[in-house]
Coordinates of C-alpha atoms and ligand atoms in Angstrom, one line a residue:
Chain G
M775 CA 12.9 4.9 -1.6
P776 CA 11.0 7.8 -3.0
I777 CA 13.6 8.8 -5.5
Q778 CA 17.2 8.2 -6.0
F779 CA 19.5 9.7 -8.6
Q780 CA 23.1 9.4 -9.4
R781 CA 25.3 11.3 -11.8
T782 CA 28.5 9.7 -13.2
D783 CA 30.7 11.6 -15.7
Q784 CA 33.0 9.9 -18.2
G785 CA 34.6 12.1 -20.8
D786 CA 32.0 14.1 -22.6
E787 CA 29.2 11.9 -21.3
S788 CA 27.2 12.4 -18.1
M789 CA 25.1 9.5 -17.1
L790 CA 22.1 10.4 -14.9
R791 CA 20.4 7.4 -13.3
I792 CA 16.9 8.1 -11.9
A793 CA 15.2 5.4 -9.8
G794 CA 12.1 5.2 -7.7
S795 CA 9.3 7.6 -8.4
L796 CA 9.7 10.9 -10.3
D797 CA 6.6 12.9 -9.5
V798 CA 5.2 16.2 -8.2
L799 CA 6.7 15.5 -4.8
T800 CA 10.2 14.3 -5.9
A801 CA 10.8 16.1 -9.2
P802 CA 12.0 19.3 -7.5
E803 CA 14.8 17.3 -5.9
L804 CA 16.2 16.8 -9.4
M805 CA 16.4 20.5 -10.3
P806 CA 19.9 21.3 -8.8
T807 CA 21.3 18.4 -10.8
I808 CA 19.7 19.7 -14.0
D809 CA 21.0 23.2 -13.2
A810 CA 24.5 21.8 -12.9
L811 CA 24.4 19.9 -16.1
V812 CA 23.3 23.0 -18.0
E813 CA 25.8 25.3 -16.3
E814 CA 28.6 22.9 -17.1
R815 CA 27.4 22.7 -20.7
R816 CA 27.7 18.9 -20.8
P817 CA 27.9 17.7 -24.4
R818 CA 26.0 14.5 -23.8
V819 CA 23.6 13.5 -21.1
V820 CA 22.3 10.0 -20.9
C821 CA 19.2 9.5 -18.7
D822 CA 19.0 5.9 -17.5
L823 CA 15.5 5.2 -16.3
S824 CA 15.8 1.5 -15.9
G825 CA 15.3 1.9 -12.2
L826 CA 12.3 4.3 -12.5
D827 CA 9.1 2.7 -11.4
I828 CA 6.6 5.6 -11.6
I829 CA 6.4 8.9 -13.3
D830 CA 3.6 11.6 -13.4
S831 CA 3.1 14.7 -15.5
S832 CA 5.4 16.7 -13.2
G833 CA 8.2 14.1 -13.6
V834 CA 7.7 14.2 -17.4
A835 CA 7.9 18.0 -17.2
A836 CA 11.2 17.8 -15.3
L837 CA 12.7 15.5 -18.0
V838 CA 11.4 17.8 -20.8
A839 CA 13.1 20.7 -19.0
L840 CA 16.3 18.7 -18.8
Y841 CA 16.1 17.9 -22.5
K842 CA 15.3 21.5 -23.6
R843 CA 17.8 23.2 -21.4
V844 CA 20.7 20.9 -22.2
R845 CA 20.0 21.2 -25.9
A846 CA 19.7 25.0 -25.6
V847 CA 23.4 25.1 -24.5
G848 CA 24.4 22.8 -27.4
G849 CA 24.3 19.5 -25.6
Q850 CA 22.6 16.2 -26.6
V851 CA 20.1 14.2 -24.4
V852 CA 19.1 10.6 -24.7
V853 CA 16.8 8.6 -22.5
V854 CA 17.4 4.9 -22.1
G855 CA 15.9 2.0 -20.2
A856 CA 12.3 3.3 -19.6
R857 CA 9.9 0.5 -18.8
D858 CA 6.4 -0.3 -17.5
Q859 CA 4.4 2.7 -16.3
P860 CA 6.9 5.4 -17.3
L861 CA 7.3 3.9 -20.8
A862 CA 3.5 3.8 -21.2
I863 CA 3.3 7.5 -20.1
F864 CA 6.0 8.5 -22.6
K865 CA 4.2 6.8 -25.4
L866 CA 0.9 8.4 -24.4
L867 CA 2.5 11.8 -24.6
R868 CA 4.4 10.8 -27.8
M869 CA 7.7 11.6 -26.1
D870 CA 9.1 8.2 -26.8
K871 CA 10.2 9.4 -30.2
V872 CA 11.7 12.7 -29.0
F873 CA 13.6 10.9 -26.3
S874 CA 14.5 8.2 -28.9
I875 CA 13.5 5.5 -26.5
Chain T
M174 CA -10.8 10.7 20.7
A175 CA -8.6 13.5 22.1
A176 CA -7.2 14.5 18.8
R177 CA -9.4 15.4 15.8
P178 CA -9.5 12.6 13.3
T179 CA -7.7 13.6 10.1
I180 CA -8.4 10.5 8.0
R181 CA -11.7 8.6 7.8
L182 CA -12.4 5.3 5.9
I183 CA -15.5 3.3 5.5
V184 CA -15.3 -0.2 4.1
P185 CA -17.6 -3.3 4.0
G186 CA -16.8 -5.3 7.1
T187 CA -15.3 -8.3 5.3
L188 CA -11.9 -9.9 5.2
A189 CA -11.7 -9.1 1.5
H190 CA -11.6 -5.4 2.4
R191 CA -9.0 -5.8 5.1
A192 CA -6.2 -4.9 2.8
V193 CA -7.8 -1.5 2.0
A194 CA -8.0 -0.7 5.8
V195 CA -4.5 -2.0 6.4
R196 CA -3.0 0.2 3.7
V197 CA -4.6 3.3 5.2
V198 CA -3.4 2.4 8.7
A199 CA 0.1 1.7 7.4
E200 CA 0.3 5.1 5.6
A201 CA -1.0 6.8 8.8
C202 CA 1.7 5.0 10.7
R203 CA 4.3 6.5 8.4
L204 CA 2.9 10.0 8.8
V205 CA 3.8 9.5 12.5
S206 CA 7.0 7.5 12.3
A207 CA 8.6 9.2 9.3
P208 CA 6.9 12.6 9.0
G209 CA 8.0 14.8 6.1
I210 CA 9.4 11.9 4.2
E211 CA 7.4 11.9 1.0
R212 CA 6.4 8.5 -0.1
T213 CA 5.7 7.3 -3.6
A214 CA 2.7 5.7 -5.3
D215 CA 5.0 2.8 -5.9
G216 CA 4.7 -0.5 -4.1
A217 CA 8.4 -0.8 -3.6
A218 CA 8.4 2.1 -1.2
Y219 CA 5.8 0.4 1.0
D220 CA 7.2 -1.5 3.9
L221 CA 6.7 -2.2 7.5
R222 CA 10.4 -2.0 8.4
H223 CA 9.8 0.7 11.1
P224 CA 8.8 -1.2 14.3
F225 CA 6.1 1.4 15.0
D226 CA 4.5 0.6 11.7
A227 CA 4.9 -3.1 11.9
E228 CA 3.5 -3.2 15.5
F229 CA 0.5 -1.0 14.9
V230 CA -0.4 -2.8 11.7
S231 CA -0.1 -6.2 13.3
A232 CA -2.4 -5.1 16.2
F233 CA -4.9 -3.5 13.9
A234 CA -5.1 -6.5 11.6
E235 CA -6.0 -8.7 14.7
I236 CA -8.8 -6.4 15.7
Y237 CA -10.1 -6.0 12.1
N238 CA -10.1 -9.8 11.7
N239 CA -12.1 -10.2 14.9
I240 CA -14.7 -7.8 13.8
A241 CA -15.2 -9.4 10.4
I242 CA -15.1 -12.9 11.9
H243 CA -16.8 -12.6 15.3
A244 CA -18.9 -9.3 15.2
Y245 CA -20.0 -9.8 11.6
G246 CA -19.8 -13.6 11.6
R247 CA -17.9 -13.6 8.2
R248 CA -21.0 -12.4 6.5
T249 CA -20.5 -10.3 3.4
D250 CA -23.6 -8.3 3.9
G251 CA -23.0 -7.7 7.6
G252 CA -22.4 -4.0 7.6
E253 CA -19.5 -1.6 7.5
I254 CA -16.3 -0.9 9.4
E255 CA -15.5 2.7 9.9
L256 CA -12.0 4.1 10.8
A257 CA -11.4 7.5 12.3
I258 CA -7.6 8.1 12.4
A259 CA -5.9 10.9 14.2
V260 CA -2.3 11.5 13.2
E261 CA -0.5 13.6 15.8
P262 CA 3.2 14.3 16.3
G263 CA 4.4 11.2 18.2
A264 CA 1.1 9.4 18.4
L265 CA -1.4 7.5 16.3
T266 CA -5.0 6.9 17.4
V267 CA -7.3 4.6 15.3
E268 CA -11.0 4.4 16.3
I269 CA -12.8 1.5 14.7
R270 CA -16.6 1.3 14.6
D271 CA -18.8 -1.6 13.6
R272 CA -22.5 -2.5 13.8
G273 CA -22.0 -6.2 14.4
A274 CA -22.7 -8.2 17.5
P275 CA -21.4 -6.6 20.7
F276 CA -19.6 -8.8 23.2
D277 CA -18.3 -8.7 26.8
I278 CA -14.5 -8.2 26.5
G279 CA -14.3 -8.7 30.3
V280 CA -14.9 -12.4 30.0
V281 CA -12.0 -12.9 27.5
S282 CA -9.1 -14.4 29.4
S283 CA -5.5 -14.1 28.5
P284 CA -4.1 -17.0 26.6
D285 CA -2.1 -19.6 28.6
L286 CA 1.1 -19.2 26.6
D287 CA 2.7 -22.2 28.2
S288 CA 0.2 -24.5 26.8
L289 CA 0.8 -23.5 23.1
P290 CA -2.6 -22.1 22.4
E291 CA -4.2 -22.5 19.0
G292 CA -6.4 -19.5 19.4
G293 CA -7.4 -16.7 21.6
M294 CA -4.2 -14.8 20.9
G295 CA -5.5 -11.8 18.9
I296 CA -6.5 -9.4 21.6
H297 CA -3.4 -10.4 23.6
I298 CA -1.2 -9.4 20.6
A299 CA -3.0 -6.1 20.1
R300 CA -2.7 -5.2 23.8
A301 CA 1.0 -6.1 23.9
L302 CA 1.8 -4.0 20.9
L303 CA -0.2 -0.9 21.6
D304 CA -0.4 1.6 24.4
E305 CA -4.2 1.5 24.6
V306 CA -6.8 -0.9 23.4
V307 CA -10.3 0.1 24.6
Y308 CA -13.5 -1.6 23.6
E309 CA -17.0 -0.2 24.1
P310 CA -20.0 -2.3 23.1
G311 CA -22.4 -0.5 20.9
P312 CA -24.1 -0.1 18.5
P313 CA -21.9 1.0 17.1
N314 CA -19.2 -1.1 18.8
L315 CA -16.0 1.0 19.3
W316 CA -12.4 0.0 19.4
R317 CA -9.9 2.7 20.3
L318 CA -6.3 1.8 19.5
V319 CA -3.5 4.2 20.5
K320 CA 0.3 4.0 20.2
R321 CA 2.8 6.6 21.1
I322 CA 6.3 6.7 19.6
A323 CA 9.5 7.8 21.4
P324 CA 10.9 10.9 19.7
S325 CA 14.1 9.1 19.1
A326 CA 12.3 6.5 17.1
V327 CA 11.0 9.1 14.5
T328 CA 12.8 8.8 11.2
T329 CA 13.6 12.3 10.2
A330 CA 14.0 13.3 6.5
T331 CA 17.6 14.3 7.3
A332 CA 18.5 11.1 8.9
D333 CA 17.0 9.2 6.0
A334 CA 18.8 11.2 3.3
S335 CA 22.2 10.5 4.9
A336 CA 21.5 6.8 5.1
Chain R
M265 CA -22.7 7.3 -9.5
A266 CA -24.6 4.4 -11.0
A267 CA -23.2 1.9 -8.6
R268 CA -23.4 2.2 -4.8
P269 CA -20.0 3.3 -3.4
T270 CA -18.5 0.5 -1.3
I271 CA -15.5 2.4 0.0
R272 CA -15.3 5.9 1.3
L273 CA -12.2 7.9 2.3
I274 CA -11.8 11.4 3.6
V275 CA -8.3 12.9 3.9
P276 CA -6.9 16.5 4.2
G277 CA -6.5 17.8 0.7
T278 CA -2.7 18.0 0.8
L279 CA 0.0 16.3 -1.3
A280 CA 1.3 14.7 2.0
H281 CA -2.0 12.7 2.1
R282 CA -1.9 11.6 -1.5
A283 CA -0.2 8.3 -0.6
V284 CA -3.1 7.4 1.6
A285 CA -5.6 8.0 -1.2
V286 CA -3.5 6.3 -3.8
R287 CA -3.2 3.1 -1.6
V288 CA -6.9 2.9 -1.3
V289 CA -7.5 3.4 -5.0
A290 CA -4.8 0.8 -5.8
E291 CA -6.5 -1.7 -3.6
A292 CA -9.8 -0.9 -5.1
C293 CA -8.2 -1.5 -8.6
R294 CA -7.2 -5.0 -7.4
L295 CA -10.7 -5.8 -6.3
V296 CA -11.7 -5.2 -9.9
S297 CA -8.7 -6.6 -11.8
A298 CA -7.8 -9.6 -9.6
P299 CA -11.0 -10.4 -7.7
G300 CA -10.8 -13.3 -5.3
I301 CA -7.1 -13.2 -5.0
E302 CA -6.4 -12.4 -1.4
R303 CA -3.7 -9.9 -0.8
T304 CA -1.4 -9.6 2.2
A305 CA -0.7 -6.8 4.6
D306 CA 2.8 -7.0 3.2
G307 CA 4.3 -4.4 1.0
A308 CA 5.9 -7.0 -1.3
A309 CA 2.5 -8.0 -2.5
Y310 CA 1.6 -4.5 -3.5
D311 CA 2.3 -3.7 -7.1
L312 CA 1.0 -1.9 -10.1
R313 CA 1.9 -4.6 -12.6
H314 CA -1.6 -5.1 -13.8
P315 CA -2.2 -2.4 -16.6
F316 CA -5.6 -1.6 -15.2
D317 CA -4.2 -0.8 -11.8
A318 CA -1.2 1.2 -13.2
E319 CA -3.5 3.2 -15.5
F320 CA -6.1 4.0 -13.0
V321 CA -3.7 5.0 -10.3
S322 CA -1.7 7.2 -12.8
A323 CA -4.9 9.0 -13.8
F324 CA -6.1 9.3 -10.2
A325 CA -2.8 10.8 -9.0
E326 CA -2.9 13.5 -11.7
I327 CA -6.4 14.6 -10.6
Y328 CA -5.5 14.4 -6.9
N329 CA -2.4 16.5 -7.5
N330 CA -4.5 19.1 -9.3
I331 CA -6.9 19.4 -6.5
A332 CA -4.2 19.8 -3.9
I333 CA -2.3 22.3 -6.1
H334 CA -4.9 24.2 -8.0
A335 CA -8.2 23.9 -6.1
Y336 CA -6.6 24.1 -2.6
G337 CA -3.6 26.2 -3.7
R338 CA -1.1 23.8 -1.8
R339 CA -2.6 25.1 1.4
T340 CA -2.5 22.6 4.3
D341 CA -5.6 24.0 5.9
G342 CA -7.6 24.1 2.6
G343 CA -10.1 21.4 3.2
E344 CA -10.8 17.8 2.6
I345 CA -10.7 15.5 -0.3
E346 CA -13.4 12.8 -0.2
L347 CA -13.4 9.6 -2.3
A348 CA -16.5 7.5 -2.9
I349 CA -15.4 4.3 -4.6
A350 CA -17.7 1.8 -6.3
V351 CA -16.2 -1.6 -7.1
E352 CA -18.2 -3.6 -9.6
P353 CA -17.4 -6.6 -11.6
G354 CA -15.4 -5.2 -14.5
A355 CA -15.6 -1.5 -13.6
L356 CA -14.2 0.9 -11.1
T357 CA -15.8 4.3 -10.4
V358 CA -14.0 6.8 -8.1
E359 CA -15.8 10.0 -7.3
I360 CA -13.7 12.8 -5.8
R361 CA -15.2 15.7 -4.0
D362 CA -13.4 18.8 -2.8
R363 CA -14.4 22.3 -1.5
G364 CA -11.6 24.2 -3.1
A365 CA -11.8 26.8 -5.9
P366 CA -14.0 25.6 -8.8
F367 CA -12.8 26.2 -12.4
D368 CA -14.0 26.0 -15.9
I369 CA -12.7 22.8 -17.4
G370 CA -14.0 23.9 -20.8
V371 CA -11.2 26.4 -21.3
V372 CA -8.5 23.9 -20.6
S373 CA -7.0 23.0 -24.0
S374 CA -5.2 19.8 -25.0
P375 CA -1.5 20.0 -24.7
D376 CA 0.4 20.5 -28.0
L377 CA 2.4 17.3 -27.8
D378 CA 4.6 18.3 -30.7
S379 CA 6.0 21.3 -28.8
L380 CA 7.3 19.2 -25.9
P381 CA 5.1 20.8 -23.2
E382 CA 6.4 21.3 -19.7
G383 CA 2.9 21.4 -18.2
G384 CA -0.8 21.0 -18.9
M385 CA -0.5 17.3 -19.3
G386 CA -2.3 16.0 -16.2
I387 CA -5.9 16.1 -17.4
H388 CA -4.8 14.8 -20.8
I389 CA -3.2 11.8 -19.2
A390 CA -6.2 11.1 -17.0
R391 CA -8.6 11.3 -20.0
A392 CA -6.3 9.0 -22.1
L393 CA -6.1 6.3 -19.4
L394 CA -9.7 6.3 -18.3
D395 CA -13.1 5.6 -19.9
E396 CA -14.7 8.6 -18.3
V397 CA -13.4 11.8 -16.7
V398 CA -16.3 14.1 -15.6
Y399 CA -15.8 17.4 -13.7
E400 CA -18.7 19.3 -12.2
P401 CA -17.8 22.6 -10.4
G402 CA -19.2 22.9 -6.9
P403 CA -19.2 23.3 -4.0
P404 CA -18.4 20.6 -3.7
N405 CA -16.4 20.2 -6.9
L406 CA -16.8 16.7 -8.2
W407 CA -14.6 14.5 -10.4
R408 CA -16.0 11.2 -11.6
L409 CA -13.4 8.7 -12.9
V410 CA -14.6 5.5 -14.5
K411 CA -12.6 2.7 -16.0
R412 CA -14.0 -0.6 -17.4
I413 CA -11.9 -3.7 -17.8
A414 CA -12.2 -6.3 -20.5
P415 CA -13.2 -9.6 -19.0
S416 CA -10.1 -11.2 -20.6
A417 CA -7.9 -8.8 -18.6
V418 CA -9.3 -10.0 -15.2
T419 CA -6.7 -12.1 -13.4
T420 CA -8.5 -15.0 -12.0
A421 CA -7.4 -16.9 -8.8
T422 CA -6.9 -20.0 -10.9
A423 CA -4.8 -18.3 -13.6
D424 CA -2.6 -16.8 -10.9
A425 CA -2.1 -20.0 -9.0
S426 CA -0.9 -21.8 -12.1
A427 CA 1.5 -19.0 -12.9
Chain I
M93 CA 2.6 -13.2 -3.6
P94 CA 0.1 -13.8 -0.7
I95 CA 1.7 -17.1 0.4
Q96 CA 4.0 -19.6 -1.1
F97 CA 5.0 -22.9 0.3
Q98 CA 7.2 -25.7 -0.8
R99 CA 7.8 -29.1 0.7
T100 CA 11.1 -31.0 0.0
D101 CA 11.8 -34.4 1.5
Q102 CA 15.3 -35.8 2.0
G103 CA 15.5 -39.0 4.0
D104 CA 13.8 -38.6 7.3
E105 CA 13.5 -34.9 7.0
S106 CA 10.8 -32.8 5.4
M107 CA 11.7 -29.2 4.7
L108 CA 8.7 -26.9 4.6
R109 CA 9.4 -23.4 3.3
I110 CA 6.7 -20.9 3.9
A111 CA 7.1 -17.4 2.3
G112 CA 4.9 -14.3 2.0
S113 CA 2.1 -13.8 4.5
L114 CA 0.7 -16.5 6.8
D115 CA -2.5 -15.1 8.1
V116 CA -6.2 -15.6 8.6
L117 CA -6.7 -15.6 4.8
T118 CA -3.8 -17.8 3.8
A119 CA -3.3 -20.2 6.7
P120 CA -6.1 -22.5 5.5
E121 CA -4.1 -23.2 2.3
L122 CA -1.4 -24.8 4.5
M123 CA -3.7 -27.3 6.1
P124 CA -3.6 -30.1 3.4
T125 CA 0.2 -30.0 3.6
I126 CA 0.1 -30.3 7.4
D127 CA -2.4 -33.2 7.1
A128 CA 0.0 -35.0 4.7
L129 CA 3.0 -34.6 7.0
V130 CA 1.0 -36.0 9.9
E131 CA -0.5 -38.8 7.9
E132 CA 2.9 -39.9 6.6
R133 CA 4.3 -39.7 10.1
R134 CA 7.3 -37.7 9.0
P135 CA 10.1 -38.1 11.7
R136 CA 11.5 -34.6 11.3
V137 CA 9.9 -31.5 9.9
V138 CA 12.0 -28.3 9.4
C139 CA 9.9 -25.2 8.9
D140 CA 12.0 -22.6 7.1
L141 CA 10.5 -19.2 7.6
S142 CA 13.3 -17.1 6.1
G143 CA 10.9 -16.0 3.4
L144 CA 8.0 -15.2 5.7
D145 CA 7.3 -11.5 5.9
I146 CA 4.1 -11.3 8.0
I147 CA 2.2 -13.6 10.4
D148 CA -0.9 -13.1 12.4
S149 CA -2.5 -15.0 15.2
S150 CA -4.2 -17.4 12.8
G151 CA -0.8 -18.1 11.2
V152 CA 0.7 -18.8 14.6
A153 CA -2.2 -21.1 15.3
A154 CA -1.4 -23.0 12.1
L155 CA 2.2 -23.5 13.1
V156 CA 1.2 -24.6 16.6
A157 CA -1.2 -27.1 15.0
L158 CA 1.7 -28.4 12.8
Y159 CA 4.0 -28.6 15.8
K160 CA 1.5 -30.4 18.1
R161 CA 0.2 -32.8 15.4
V162 CA 3.6 -34.0 14.1
R163 CA 4.8 -34.5 17.7
A164 CA 1.6 -36.4 18.5
V165 CA 2.5 -39.0 15.9
G166 CA 6.2 -39.2 17.2
G167 CA 7.8 -36.6 14.9
Q168 CA 10.0 -33.6 15.6
V169 CA 9.5 -30.0 14.5
V170 CA 12.0 -27.2 14.3
V171 CA 11.4 -23.7 13.1
V172 CA 14.3 -21.9 11.5
G173 CA 14.9 -18.6 9.8
A174 CA 12.2 -16.4 11.4
R175 CA 12.9 -12.7 11.2
D176 CA 11.3 -9.3 11.5
Q177 CA 7.6 -9.1 12.3
P178 CA 7.1 -12.9 12.6
L179 CA 10.1 -13.3 15.0
A180 CA 8.7 -10.4 17.1
I181 CA 5.3 -12.1 17.3
F182 CA 6.9 -15.5 18.3
K183 CA 8.8 -13.7 21.0
L184 CA 5.7 -11.9 22.2
L185 CA 3.8 -15.2 22.4
R186 CA 6.9 -16.9 24.0
M187 CA 6.9 -19.4 21.2
D188 CA 10.5 -18.7 20.2
K189 CA 11.6 -21.1 22.9
V190 CA 9.2 -23.9 22.0
F191 CA 10.1 -23.6 18.4
S192 CA 13.8 -23.4 19.4
I193 CA 14.3 -20.4 17.2
Ligands
ADP705 N1 -15.0 -7.8 17.6 C1 -15.4 -8.9 18.3 N2 -16.7 -9.1 18.4 C2 -17.2 -10.2 19.1 N3 -16.5 -11.0 19.8 C3 -15.1 -10.8 19.7 C4 -14.6 -9.8 19.0 N4 -13.2 -9.8 19.2 C5 -13.0 -10.9 20.0 N5 -14.1 -11.5 20.3 C6 -14.3 -12.7 21.2 O1 -13.1 -12.8 22.0 C7 -12.4 -14.0 21.8 C8 -10.9 -13.8 21.8 O2 -10.5 -13.1 20.7 P1 -9.0 -13.2 20.2 O3 -8.1 -13.0 21.4 O4 -8.8 -12.3 19.1 O5 -8.8 -14.7 19.7 P2 -9.6 -15.5 18.6 O6 -10.2 -14.6 17.7 O7 -8.5 -16.3 17.9 O8 -10.5 -16.4 19.3 C9 -13.0 -14.5 20.4 O9 -12.9 -15.9 20.3 C10 -14.4 -14.0 20.5 O10 -15.2 -14.8 21.2
ADP706 N1 -8.8 20.6 -9.6 C1 -8.5 21.8 -10.3 N2 -8.9 22.9 -9.7 C2 -8.7 24.1 -10.4 N3 -8.1 24.2 -11.5 C3 -7.6 23.1 -12.1 C4 -7.9 21.8 -11.5 N4 -7.3 20.9 -12.3 C5 -6.8 21.5 -13.3 N5 -7.0 22.8 -13.2 C6 -6.5 23.8 -14.2 O1 -6.3 23.2 -15.5 C7 -5.0 23.4 -15.9 C8 -4.5 22.1 -16.6 O2 -4.4 21.1 -15.7 P1 -3.4 19.9 -16.0 O3 -3.7 19.3 -17.4 O4 -3.5 18.9 -15.0 O5 -2.0 20.5 -16.1 P2 -1.1 21.2 -15.0 O6 -1.7 20.9 -13.7 O7 0.3 20.7 -15.2 O8 -1.2 22.7 -15.4 C9 -4.2 23.7 -14.7 O9 -3.1 24.5 -15.0 C10 -5.2 24.5 -13.9 O10 -5.3 25.8 -14.3

């Protein structure tokens, strides 16, 4: 599976599960979902990356865009479950602290 | 080859390098059987579930093994194996060239399947799974493997997304 | 390159062909990080669990993406990408050549990681994960990627069998 | 995992589970196990291939050798669980009937 994502809302929280590979080819598929979260001004977005196997700089850029845009409309973003290659890339880019992984 | 090769690979003609060649052929299969479906760099996405892919790769592996074993005699300094791959809508052509010992494919007989053979099945498998298996002794020796796919067997991006 | 390339691959310089190149590089990584462990034609055996493999493939994918996007401008008729791979005990060298637009890598600045950049991270990632990232404008443009492995990080056949 | 195999004896029956890929590179690893089954004249050998993903002509040759040699010393061999690519290859070589798959 190249990429899979799933959004589940519960009260103020939107859970966004991203699995597979988030990269230059698949990151654009995530954009409509990000647009919707921003438009709906969701107060809290939890990004569950426990199913994410691979990320590249375009995938990181998509997550940064999600983070900045949700915060810009007053929401909170947390990233949970990152492991293996994605976790290593976040650490390399010092984003593990921002995302409070 | 009729179509212009789009992918070329050169590897040392040893069994240790077979996996490199198989990976490339498997990816080329997907460009034919599932065009437009972007694949990932991740191993989990790699599979031979599509019969076209499984059949081509099985046939290719037999021919590759034969070159490494028979043409190059399992030597690690024997020479190279070169692939020229043409991906077309609905068809895959893989040409394989080696500079090992040529042989007369005309004298190779079909295996007697009723006697439970313990060898001599490789070329038979390749011929059964592909549309075309041509051998021309060299140097370089040339194998041309061709398989066409029925349009209905192509996985479209749309069909996959709805699955 | 210091070592003689043992594997060569030519693909069209498009993102659609990235998976072919990544597969070959991933297999070459394994010939360095897990020499002597025979791999299968099966997808299940393909993984990037060894940090050497994951790091090299991550870096390579960034450089490949840049060539397809920046040097060839995402065109599908832009030209080819050529890999020359040298597998040595303890080191992997991948040279990448393209005939797209050259650029001045000297003016590319490091990303300001404190400002949460939304781009400009690719070359930074590649440099951080590899021992050597050299770019020479062409034609052909040349990227030389080198990574060495600590002997202790090599998975031996024996260690694997006992695991 | 290139190849994995496991032998379990229960009474007259030896269960041999082969998983992964049985091919020109891995089939030789199976030989000592086949030798032992023949030497011990096991009355019944069940080959469970439900974990087998890939086989090539050398892998088939190894199973045929197992079949012939166990039978030559008076034993029985059945093959169970073959699927996907291995099953297709057995059918192509008309061995599905012999192995009573
Ligand atoms: N590439 C090759 N170069 C030289 N001889 C070959 C080659 N491929 C096949 N042969 C010959 O043809 C015979 C039949 O090949 P094959 O059907 O694959 O069965 P097997 O390799 O198990 O014998 C081989 O035993 C060998 O003598
Ligand atoms: N192969 C290339 N050909 C031409 N320009 C390139 C190439 N690689 C990188 N660049 C230039 O360097 C910049 C930085 O590249 P990079 O760090 O990978 O970030 P990004 O690609 O996200 O911008 C690119 O925006 C581009 O202008």
